[in-house]
Amino acid sequence: MLVSNGAYVSILDINPPKDTDKLSSERIRFFKVDITDPKSVSEAVESTISWTKETKMTLRGVINAAGIGSIGRVLDTSKTPLNLDLFKFTMEVNVYGTFDLTRLVCQHLSSVPQEGPDNECGIVIMVSSAAAYEGQPGQAAYSASKGAIRSMTLPMARDLGYHGIRVNSIAPGIFESAMTSKLSAKARLSLEKELVFPKRFGEPKEFAECVKWMIESPFVNGECIRLSGGARLSSRL
């Protein structure tokens, strides 16, 4: 959606997109990065900046969508405690990685020419989750990481407002994705029952539309917007 509206998009990921044909666009560039490796993140940001200079474009924002899901109860049925490495890795990807990429990008955003009547420099969008509000059983690590994203949003907006940078987060509910495509019919039906309206999983286009709205609405700042079809996660899986 961003590319179709004229944006240049730098994709930072550990694997290239599956629909690699889209990379043929002169306005899309892929940089391999391990979000848990500060050196890798820094190099990808610098490569992106070099690309903006080549194209004579200006960096205007970052969308932090890297994340992993993790499942594990604090104590399992045999009373074995949750593996601490799983908790740490979840935080490394979902929280540390998001924060690291944001701080490095904002260093550049703060120096770009200001735009519009508000003298804005750019925007940060992070991805939280409905689990930040109602974590389900086995989601202690995941909910903690997504709750951290939600909690960082306002103080980061306050820190970066001085530099003309807005910060918002999106907390998606149940969306069509590579992860949910693997659900059984029974599991899908159980999740659909939690939806208020519409009674279906969210579509990627609807997430993209929310991103576009945040970019184009200057007064939206310091907010975490739920995108969930009115669903509230239940206390059971």
Tab-separated table of N, CA and C in Angstrom, residues 70-74 134-141 143 233-237:
chain	number	residue	atom	x	y	z
A	70	SER	N	5.234	-16.730	21.037
A	70	SER	CA	5.800	-17.797	21.866
A	70	SER	C	4.720	-18.294	22.820
A	71	ILE	N	4.691	-19.588	23.016
A	71	ILE	CA	3.703	-20.216	23.893
A	71	ILE	C	4.425	-21.042	24.950
A	72	GLY	N	4.055	-20.858	26.185
A	72	GLY	CA	4.630	-21.641	27.270
A	72	GLY	C	4.095	-21.153	28.603
A	73	ARG	N	3.490	-22.056	29.353
A	73	ARG	CA	2.955	-21.678	30.659
A	73	ARG	C	4.090	-21.501	31.668
A	74	VAL	N	3.856	-20.669	32.653
A	74	VAL	CA	4.861	-20.417	33.689
A	74	VAL	C	5.263	-21.730	34.360
A	134	GLU	N	-5.230	-8.576	26.983
A	134	GLU	CA	-5.809	-9.805	27.549
A	134	GLU	C	-4.983	-11.003	27.124
A	135	GLY	N	-3.842	-11.178	27.757
A	135	GLY	CA	-3.010	-12.326	27.422
A	135	GLY	C	-3.694	-13.626	27.803
A	136	GLN	N	-3.591	-14.603	26.924
A	136	GLN	CA	-4.205	-15.902	27.179
A	136	GLN	C	-3.230	-16.820	27.908
A	137	PRO	N	-3.714	-17.963	28.395
A	137	PRO	CA	-2.809	-18.920	29.046
A	137	PRO	C	-1.639	-19.276	28.132
A	138	GLY	N	-0.445	-19.300	28.674
A	138	GLY	CA	0.732	-19.630	27.891
A	138	GLY	C	1.350	-18.440	27.182
A	139	GLN	N	0.777	-17.250	27.398
A	139	GLN	CA	1.274	-16.065	26.693
A	139	GLN	C	2.002	-15.079	27.608
A	140	ALA	N	2.517	-15.532	28.717
A	140	ALA	CA	3.180	-14.606	29.646
A	140	ALA	C	4.322	-13.868	28.962
A	141	ALA	N	5.186	-14.591	28.249
A	141	ALA	CA	6.321	-13.958	27.578
A	141	ALA	C	5.845	-13.050	26.442
A	143	SER	N	2.837	-11.700	25.895
A	143	SER	CA	2.067	-10.561	26.389
A	143	SER	C	2.971	-9.518	27.033
A	233	LEU	N	-9.756	-11.172	23.902
A	233	LEU	CA	-9.262	-12.536	24.057
A	233	LEU	C	-9.786	-13.152	25.350
A	234	SER	N	-10.198	-14.410	25.262
A	234	SER	CA	-10.750	-15.098	26.429
A	234	SER	C	-9.646	-15.645	27.315
A	235	SER	N	-10.025	-16.146	28.472
A	235	SER	CA	-9.049	-16.677	29.430
A	235	SER	C	-8.735	-18.146	29.160
A	236	ARG	N	-9.170	-18.651	28.004
A	236	ARG	CA	-8.895	-20.033	27.645
A	236	ARG	C	-8.368	-20.089	26.234
A	237	LEU	N	-7.622	-21.126	25.935
A	237	LEU	CA	-7.122	-21.332	24.576
A	237	LEU	C	-8.077	-22.234	23.810
